[in-house]
Each structure stands twice: as C-alpha cells, then as structure tokens.
Short mmCIF file of C-alpha atoms in Angstrom, two decimals:
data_model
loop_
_atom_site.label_atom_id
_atom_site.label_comp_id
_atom_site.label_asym_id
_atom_site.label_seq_id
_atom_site.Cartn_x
_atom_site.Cartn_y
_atom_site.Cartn_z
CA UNK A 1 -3.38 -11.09 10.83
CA UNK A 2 -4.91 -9.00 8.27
CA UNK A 3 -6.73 -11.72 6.13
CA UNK A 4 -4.26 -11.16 3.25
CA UNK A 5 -1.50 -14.04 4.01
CA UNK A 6 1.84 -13.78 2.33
CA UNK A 7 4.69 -16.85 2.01
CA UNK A 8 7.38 -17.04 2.29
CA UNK A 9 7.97 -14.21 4.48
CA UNK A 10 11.93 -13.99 3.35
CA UNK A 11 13.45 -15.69 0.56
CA UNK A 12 17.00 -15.96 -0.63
CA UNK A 13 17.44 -16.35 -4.46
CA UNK A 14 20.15 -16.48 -6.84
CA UNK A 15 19.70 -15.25 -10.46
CA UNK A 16 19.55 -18.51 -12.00
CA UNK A 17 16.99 -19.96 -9.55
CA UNK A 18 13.36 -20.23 -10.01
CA UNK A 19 10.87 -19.28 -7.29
CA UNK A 20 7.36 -18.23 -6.66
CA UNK A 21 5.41 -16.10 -4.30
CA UNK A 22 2.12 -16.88 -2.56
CA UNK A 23 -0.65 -14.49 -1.55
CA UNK A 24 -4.20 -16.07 -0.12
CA UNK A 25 -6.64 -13.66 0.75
CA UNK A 26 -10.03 -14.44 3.09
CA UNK A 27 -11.99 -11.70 3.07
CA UNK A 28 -14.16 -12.45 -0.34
CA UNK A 29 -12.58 -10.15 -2.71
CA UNK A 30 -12.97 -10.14 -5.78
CA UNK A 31 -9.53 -7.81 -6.75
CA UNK A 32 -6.13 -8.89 -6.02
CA UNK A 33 -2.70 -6.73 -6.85
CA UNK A 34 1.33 -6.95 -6.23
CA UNK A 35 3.12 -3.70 -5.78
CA UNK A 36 7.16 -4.01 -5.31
CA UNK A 37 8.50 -1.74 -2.72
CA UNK A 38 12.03 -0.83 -3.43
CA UNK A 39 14.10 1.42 -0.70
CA UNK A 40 13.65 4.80 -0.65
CA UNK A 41 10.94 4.57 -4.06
CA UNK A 42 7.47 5.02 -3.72
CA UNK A 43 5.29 1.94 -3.86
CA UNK A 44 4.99 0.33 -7.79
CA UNK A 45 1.96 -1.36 -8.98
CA UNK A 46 2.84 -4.37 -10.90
CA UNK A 47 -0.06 -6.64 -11.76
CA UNK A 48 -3.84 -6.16 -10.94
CA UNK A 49 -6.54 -9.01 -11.04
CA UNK A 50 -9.92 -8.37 -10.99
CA UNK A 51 -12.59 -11.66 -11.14
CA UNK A 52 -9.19 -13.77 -11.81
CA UNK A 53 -8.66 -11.99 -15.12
CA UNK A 54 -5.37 -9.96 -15.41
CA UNK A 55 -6.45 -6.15 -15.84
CA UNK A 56 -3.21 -4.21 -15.49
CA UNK A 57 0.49 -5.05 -16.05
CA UNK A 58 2.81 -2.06 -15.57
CA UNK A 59 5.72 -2.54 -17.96
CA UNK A 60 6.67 -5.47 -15.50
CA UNK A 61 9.54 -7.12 -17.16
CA UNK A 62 8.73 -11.09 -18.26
CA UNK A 63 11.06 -12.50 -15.24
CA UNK A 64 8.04 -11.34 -13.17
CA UNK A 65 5.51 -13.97 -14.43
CA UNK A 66 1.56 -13.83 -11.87
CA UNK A 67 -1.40 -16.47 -12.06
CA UNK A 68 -4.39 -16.00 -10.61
CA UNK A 69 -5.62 -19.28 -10.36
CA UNK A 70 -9.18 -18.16 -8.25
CA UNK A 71 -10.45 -15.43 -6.70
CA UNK A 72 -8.53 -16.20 -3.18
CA UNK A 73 -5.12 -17.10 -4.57
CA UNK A 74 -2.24 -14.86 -6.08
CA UNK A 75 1.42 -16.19 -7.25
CA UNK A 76 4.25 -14.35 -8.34
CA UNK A 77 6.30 -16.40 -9.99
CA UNK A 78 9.99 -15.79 -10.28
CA UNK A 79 13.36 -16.57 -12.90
CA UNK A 80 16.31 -15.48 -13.73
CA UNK A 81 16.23 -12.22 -11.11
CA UNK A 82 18.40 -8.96 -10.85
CA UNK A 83 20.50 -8.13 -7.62
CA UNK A 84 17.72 -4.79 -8.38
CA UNK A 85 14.58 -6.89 -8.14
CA UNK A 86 15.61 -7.04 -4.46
CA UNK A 87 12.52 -5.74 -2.75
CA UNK A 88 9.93 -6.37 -0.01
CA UNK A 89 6.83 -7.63 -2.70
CA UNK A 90 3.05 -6.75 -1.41
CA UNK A 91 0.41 -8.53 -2.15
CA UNK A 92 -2.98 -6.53 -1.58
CA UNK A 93 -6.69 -7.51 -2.19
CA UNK A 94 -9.92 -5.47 -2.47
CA UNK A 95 -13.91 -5.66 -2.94
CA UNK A 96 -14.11 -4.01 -6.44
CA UNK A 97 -17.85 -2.59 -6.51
CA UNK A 98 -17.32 -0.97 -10.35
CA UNK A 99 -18.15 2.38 -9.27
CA UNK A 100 -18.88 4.30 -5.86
CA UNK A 101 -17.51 3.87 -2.85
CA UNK A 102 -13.86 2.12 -2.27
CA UNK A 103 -12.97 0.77 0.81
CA UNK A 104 -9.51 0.85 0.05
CA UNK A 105 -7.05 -2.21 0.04
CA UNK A 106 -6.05 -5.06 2.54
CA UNK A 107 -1.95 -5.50 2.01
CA UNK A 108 -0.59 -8.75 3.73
CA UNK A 109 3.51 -8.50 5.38
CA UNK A 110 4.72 -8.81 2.34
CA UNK A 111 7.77 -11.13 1.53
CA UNK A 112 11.24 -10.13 1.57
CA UNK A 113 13.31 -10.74 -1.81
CA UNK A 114 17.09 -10.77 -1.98
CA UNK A 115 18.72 -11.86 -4.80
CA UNK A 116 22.09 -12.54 -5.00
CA UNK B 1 -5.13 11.19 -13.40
CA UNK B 2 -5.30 11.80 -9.47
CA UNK B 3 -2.31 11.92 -7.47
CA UNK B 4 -0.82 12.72 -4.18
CA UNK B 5 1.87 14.67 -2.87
CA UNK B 6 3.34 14.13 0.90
CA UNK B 7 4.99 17.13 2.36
CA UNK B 8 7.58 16.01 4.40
CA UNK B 9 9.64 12.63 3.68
CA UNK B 10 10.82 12.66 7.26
CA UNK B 11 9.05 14.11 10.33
CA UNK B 12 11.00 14.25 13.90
CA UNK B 13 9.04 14.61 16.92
CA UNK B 14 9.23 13.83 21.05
CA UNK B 15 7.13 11.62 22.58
CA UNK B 16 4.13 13.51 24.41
CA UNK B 17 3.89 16.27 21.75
CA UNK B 18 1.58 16.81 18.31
CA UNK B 19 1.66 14.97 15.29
CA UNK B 20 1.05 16.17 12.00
CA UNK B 21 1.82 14.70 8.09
CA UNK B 22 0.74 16.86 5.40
CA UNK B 23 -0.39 15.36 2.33
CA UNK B 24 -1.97 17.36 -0.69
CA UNK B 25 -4.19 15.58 -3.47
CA UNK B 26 -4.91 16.14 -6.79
CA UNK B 27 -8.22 14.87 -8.15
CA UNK B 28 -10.48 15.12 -10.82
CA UNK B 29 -13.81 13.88 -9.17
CA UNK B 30 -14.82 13.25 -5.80
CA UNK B 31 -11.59 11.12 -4.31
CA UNK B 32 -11.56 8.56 -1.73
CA UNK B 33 -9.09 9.40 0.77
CA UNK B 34 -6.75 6.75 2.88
CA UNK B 35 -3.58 7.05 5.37
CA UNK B 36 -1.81 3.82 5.85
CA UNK B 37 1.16 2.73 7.99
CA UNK B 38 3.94 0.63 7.60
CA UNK B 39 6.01 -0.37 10.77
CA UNK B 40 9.50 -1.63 9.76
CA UNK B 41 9.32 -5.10 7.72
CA UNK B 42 5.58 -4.84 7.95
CA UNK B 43 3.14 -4.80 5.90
CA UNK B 44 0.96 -1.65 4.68
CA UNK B 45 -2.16 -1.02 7.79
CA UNK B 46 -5.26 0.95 7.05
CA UNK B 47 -5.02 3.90 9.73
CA UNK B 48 -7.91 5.61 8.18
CA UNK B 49 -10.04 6.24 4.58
CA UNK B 50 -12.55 9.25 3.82
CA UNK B 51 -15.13 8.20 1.58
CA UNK B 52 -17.33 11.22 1.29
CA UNK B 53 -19.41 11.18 4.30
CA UNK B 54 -17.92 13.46 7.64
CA UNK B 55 -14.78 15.44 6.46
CA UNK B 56 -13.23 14.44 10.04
CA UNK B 57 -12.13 11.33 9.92
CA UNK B 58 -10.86 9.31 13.23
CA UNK B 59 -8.63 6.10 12.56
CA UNK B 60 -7.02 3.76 15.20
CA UNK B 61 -4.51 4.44 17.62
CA UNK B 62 -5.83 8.17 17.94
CA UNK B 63 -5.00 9.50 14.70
CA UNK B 64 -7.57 11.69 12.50
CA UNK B 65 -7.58 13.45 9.37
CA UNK B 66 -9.62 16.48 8.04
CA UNK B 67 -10.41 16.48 4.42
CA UNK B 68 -10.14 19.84 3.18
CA UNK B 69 -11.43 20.20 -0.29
CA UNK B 70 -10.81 24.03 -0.39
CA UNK B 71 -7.01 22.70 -0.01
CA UNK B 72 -7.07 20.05 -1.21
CA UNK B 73 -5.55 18.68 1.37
CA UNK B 74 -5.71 15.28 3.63
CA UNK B 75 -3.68 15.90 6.56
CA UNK B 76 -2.89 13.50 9.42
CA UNK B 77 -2.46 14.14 12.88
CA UNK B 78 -2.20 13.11 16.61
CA UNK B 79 -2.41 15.17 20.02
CA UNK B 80 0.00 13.24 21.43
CA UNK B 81 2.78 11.01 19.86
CA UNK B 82 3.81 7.73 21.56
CA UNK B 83 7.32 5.65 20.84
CA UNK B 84 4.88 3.12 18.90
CA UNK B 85 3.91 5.45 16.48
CA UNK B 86 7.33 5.26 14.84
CA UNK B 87 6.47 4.36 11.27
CA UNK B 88 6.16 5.41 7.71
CA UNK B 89 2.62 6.63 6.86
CA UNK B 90 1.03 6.46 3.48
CA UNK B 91 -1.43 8.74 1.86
CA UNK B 92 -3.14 7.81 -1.05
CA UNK B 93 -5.99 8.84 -3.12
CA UNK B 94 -8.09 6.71 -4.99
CA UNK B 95 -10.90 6.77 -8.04
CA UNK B 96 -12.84 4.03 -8.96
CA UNK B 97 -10.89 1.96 -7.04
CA UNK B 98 -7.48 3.14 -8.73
CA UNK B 99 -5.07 3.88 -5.92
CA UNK B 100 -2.59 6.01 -6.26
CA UNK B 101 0.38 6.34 -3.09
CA UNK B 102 2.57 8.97 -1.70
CA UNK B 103 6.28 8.81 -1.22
CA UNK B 104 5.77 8.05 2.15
CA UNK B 105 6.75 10.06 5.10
CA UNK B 106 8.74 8.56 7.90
CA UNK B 107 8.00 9.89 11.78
CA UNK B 108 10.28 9.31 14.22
CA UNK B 109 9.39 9.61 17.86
CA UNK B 110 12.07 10.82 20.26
CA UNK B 111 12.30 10.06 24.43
#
C-alpha cells in the first residue's frame, strides 16, 4: 500500500453509463493529479489540484469531469465514454513546497477502464 | 520546457547479468531526477529520485543511477538482474514540481 488508494480497481462501462473514480490519499499532500495511461502511449496528465483548486486541465474532453472536494480526496467522474477512453487511470499525489526541492509523486494501482 | 528521452523501449536481458536503461534529459535549470517502475497492472513505484545532493543515487531492490550533467544523462542500472525485475521503468524529470515522463522502457528478464 502506497498511501494513495484507488477504487474501483476494474470497472466495466458502457457509453451511456455514468461512473466515477475515487482516489484518497494519506500522506498530507497538498497536490493531487490523474494521468490516463493508454497502451503503448506515454503517460498523459489530465487534471492537477493543488490546495483543492484545479490548476491544470490538459485539453481533457468534458466527458472527463474531476472534483476535488478536500485536500485527501480526488474523483473522476465519468459519462458518455469512448471504446478509446479505455485506459488504466492514475491517480497521484504530492507535497507541493512552491519552489526547491520535489520529492516526486506517490501514484496509487490505478483503476482499470473498459468501455464497451 | 524540460523533457526526457528513454533510449530503448524494450531491453532483453538473462537473469544473473547487468542491467542498464538509458535515459537522456533536457532541462533548463537544475532538474530533479526520478526512475519509477510499473509491474504489470500496477501502479507507478518510486525506484529512485536525484534531487541535487550525491550524483549516485541508490534506490530499492539494488538499482542506482548516476546523474551525469556533462550528458545529460540519468541512467539506470543493476549488477545483477533477477526474474522480479521484469517491469517497465519510468524516467522523468521534473521542475518546480512539473513532471514530465518518458515513454517507458520495458525489461524483460530471461532464465
């Protein structure tokens, strides 16, 4: 256990469900993020929270919809998916000093989407 | 913007023998350094992170990396691979807590 938790670990989904993904992190950190890991692509940001406030969105289409709701919780909330949002979603926190030294991220086991 | 280039996207090797992933950074200040590993439906494990202080860095499970400003370069490596360390490994760089990944590059360990 790293101290980022993910749930579910799988989910099954058609494209005209809803669902939503749950990170919990319990380490004190004050920065949370979701990347989407797609086969054979490198690793894509999608959202960044620092202090609960969104910071970052990468161009993530609006089917991808993330709340913050405090520092330790993360949701990725899903509707309407592609068969190509199929992915293994990471949820990652950090200690965001504001300059200096980074101690890098803590991922969680991610959760395994297939949509069909 | 700082980024990071991996070598090799697949690196075969037999069990008892040396490992080594190459990774090259590019960076406009000093970088923070970091090799992570991913076993198969796992999530992403800190092996190892340079921060500035020794340019030798030991991780866990008996994997270092020398940070090599000269070459820019971050490479990984093992004396001695064991079946376990089948895995895709992760190099990123990072400023200001912006971290930018590799491709990844998968090793396989043979009998």
């Amino acid at each position: 256990e790293t101290g980022v938790t993910q749930t579910p670990r799988h989910l099954v989904m058609g494209m005209t469900n809803k669902k939503s993904l749950k990170c919990e992190q319990h380490l004190g950190h004050n920065a949370m993020y979701w990347y989407k890991q797609s086969a054979k692509k490198p690793l894509e940001l999608m959202f960044v929270y620092n202090f609960k406030e969104q910071t970052e969105n990468n161009s993530v289409p609006s089917r991808f919809s993330p709340e913050c709701p405090n520092s330790s919780h993360l949701f990725l909330h899903l509707h309407t998916l592609q068969p190509e949002d199929s992915a293994l979603y990471l949820c990652a926190s950090s200690q965001e000093g504001g300059q200096g030294d980074n101690y890098g991220y803590t991922f969680g086991s991610g959760t395994r989407l297939t949509v069909v | 913007a700082q980024s990071v280039t991996q070598l090799d996207s697949h690196v075969s090797v037999s069990e008892g023998t040396p490992v080594l992933l190459r990774c090259n950074y590019s960076s406009s200040y000093s970088p923070s350094l970091f090799w992570y590993v991913q076993h198969p439906n796992k999530g992403l494990q800190l092996l190892l992170k340079y921060t500035s202080a020794a340019t030798l860095v030991k991780g866990i499970n008996g994997f270092e990396a020398e940070f090599k400003k000269s070459e820019t370069s971050f490479h990984l490596t093992k004396p001695s691979a064991h079946m376990s360390d089948a895995a895709e490994y992760f190099c990123v760089v990072s400023e200001w807590n912006d971290m930018r990944f590799g491709a990844g590059t998968r090793l396989t360990v043979k009998p």
